[in-house]
PDB file of C-alpha atoms in Angstrom:
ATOM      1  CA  UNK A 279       1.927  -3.428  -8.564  1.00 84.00           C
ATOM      2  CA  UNK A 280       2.173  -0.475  -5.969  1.00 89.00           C
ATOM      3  CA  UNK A 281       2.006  -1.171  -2.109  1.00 90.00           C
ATOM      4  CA  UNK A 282       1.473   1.441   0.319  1.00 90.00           C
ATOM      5  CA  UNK A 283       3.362   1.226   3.564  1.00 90.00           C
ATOM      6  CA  UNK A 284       1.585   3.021   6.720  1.00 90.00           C
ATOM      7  CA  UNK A 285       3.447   2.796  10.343  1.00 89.00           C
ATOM      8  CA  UNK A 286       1.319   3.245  12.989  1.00 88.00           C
ATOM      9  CA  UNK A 287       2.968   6.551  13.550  1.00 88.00           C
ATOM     10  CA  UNK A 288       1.748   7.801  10.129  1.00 89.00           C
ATOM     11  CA  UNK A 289       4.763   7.810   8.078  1.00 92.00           C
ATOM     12  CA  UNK A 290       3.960   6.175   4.639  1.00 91.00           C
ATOM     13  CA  UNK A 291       5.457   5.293   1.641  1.00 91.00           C
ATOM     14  CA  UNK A 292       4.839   3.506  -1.775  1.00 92.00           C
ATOM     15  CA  UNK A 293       6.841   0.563  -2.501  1.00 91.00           C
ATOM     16  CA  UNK A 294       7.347  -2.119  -5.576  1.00 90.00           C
ATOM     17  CA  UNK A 295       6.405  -6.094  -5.451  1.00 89.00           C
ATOM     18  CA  UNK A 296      10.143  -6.590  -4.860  1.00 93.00           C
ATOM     19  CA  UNK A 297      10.035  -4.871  -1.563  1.00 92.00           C
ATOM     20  CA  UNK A 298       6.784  -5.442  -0.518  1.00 90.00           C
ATOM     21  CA  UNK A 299       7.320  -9.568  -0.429  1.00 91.00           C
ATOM     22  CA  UNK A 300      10.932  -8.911   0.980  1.00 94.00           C
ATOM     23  CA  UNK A 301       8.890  -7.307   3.445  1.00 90.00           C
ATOM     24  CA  UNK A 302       6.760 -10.218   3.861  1.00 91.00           C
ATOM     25  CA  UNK A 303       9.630 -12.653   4.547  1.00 94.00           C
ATOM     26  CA  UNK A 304      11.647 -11.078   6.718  1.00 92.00           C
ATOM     27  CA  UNK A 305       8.327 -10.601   9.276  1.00 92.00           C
ATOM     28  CA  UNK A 306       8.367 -14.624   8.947  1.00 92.00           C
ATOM     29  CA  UNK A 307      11.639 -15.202   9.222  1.00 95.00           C
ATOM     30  CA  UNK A 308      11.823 -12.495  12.359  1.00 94.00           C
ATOM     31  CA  UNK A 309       8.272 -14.467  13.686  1.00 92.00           C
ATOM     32  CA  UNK A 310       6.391 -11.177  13.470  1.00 92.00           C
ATOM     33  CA  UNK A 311       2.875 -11.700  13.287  1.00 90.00           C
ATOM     34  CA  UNK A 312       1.110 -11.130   9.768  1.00 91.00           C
ATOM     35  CA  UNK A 313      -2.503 -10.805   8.853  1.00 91.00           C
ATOM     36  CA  UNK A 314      -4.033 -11.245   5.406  1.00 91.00           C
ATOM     37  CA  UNK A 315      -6.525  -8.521   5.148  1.00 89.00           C
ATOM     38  CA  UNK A 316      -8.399  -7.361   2.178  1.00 88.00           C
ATOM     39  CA  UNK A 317      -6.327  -5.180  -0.109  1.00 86.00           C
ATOM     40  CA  UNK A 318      -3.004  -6.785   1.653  1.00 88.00           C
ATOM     41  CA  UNK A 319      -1.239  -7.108   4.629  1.00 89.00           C
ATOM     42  CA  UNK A 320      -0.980  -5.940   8.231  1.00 91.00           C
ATOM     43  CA  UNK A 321       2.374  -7.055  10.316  1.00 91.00           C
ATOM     44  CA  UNK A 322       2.231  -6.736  13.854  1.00 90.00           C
ATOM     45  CA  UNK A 323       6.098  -5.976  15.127  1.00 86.00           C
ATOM     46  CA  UNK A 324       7.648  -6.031  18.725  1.00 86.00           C
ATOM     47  CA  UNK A 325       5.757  -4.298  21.127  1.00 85.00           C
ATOM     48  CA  UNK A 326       2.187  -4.589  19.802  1.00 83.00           C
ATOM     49  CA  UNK A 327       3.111  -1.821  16.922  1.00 85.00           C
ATOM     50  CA  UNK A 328       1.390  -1.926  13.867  1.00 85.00           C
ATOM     51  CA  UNK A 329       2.549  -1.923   9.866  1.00 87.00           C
ATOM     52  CA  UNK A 330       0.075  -2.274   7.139  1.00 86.00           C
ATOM     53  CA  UNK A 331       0.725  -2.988   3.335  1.00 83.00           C
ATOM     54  CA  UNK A 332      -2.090  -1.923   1.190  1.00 84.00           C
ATOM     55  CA  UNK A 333      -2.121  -2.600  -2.584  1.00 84.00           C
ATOM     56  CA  UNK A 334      -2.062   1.470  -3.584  1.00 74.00           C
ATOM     57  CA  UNK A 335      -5.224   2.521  -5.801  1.00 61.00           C
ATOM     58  CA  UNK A 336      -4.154   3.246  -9.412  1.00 57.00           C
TER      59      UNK A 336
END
């Protein structure tokens, strides 16, 4: 499966399962906040900033 990952900013790029839960566990490990939304995930980071990681339409 394809992820897409948007910064706040607007820079995006697709990404693999591989990096999309490596992704995933370093926000954990770093305690970054993460929200299951539909489609995937949004990760708040330091200073209030914004990443989401949308499954990418086929």
């Amino acid at each position: 499966m394809r992820y897409r990952i948007t910064f706040e900013c607007g820079l995006s790029s697709v990404v693999d399962d591989v990096a999309h839960r490596h992704l995933l566990r370093q926000a954990v490990r770093r305690g970054h906040g993460t929200t299951k939304v539909r489609g995937g995930h949004v990760v708040t980071l330091p200073g209030g900033r914004l990443v989401a990681l949308l499954v990418e339409a086929a």
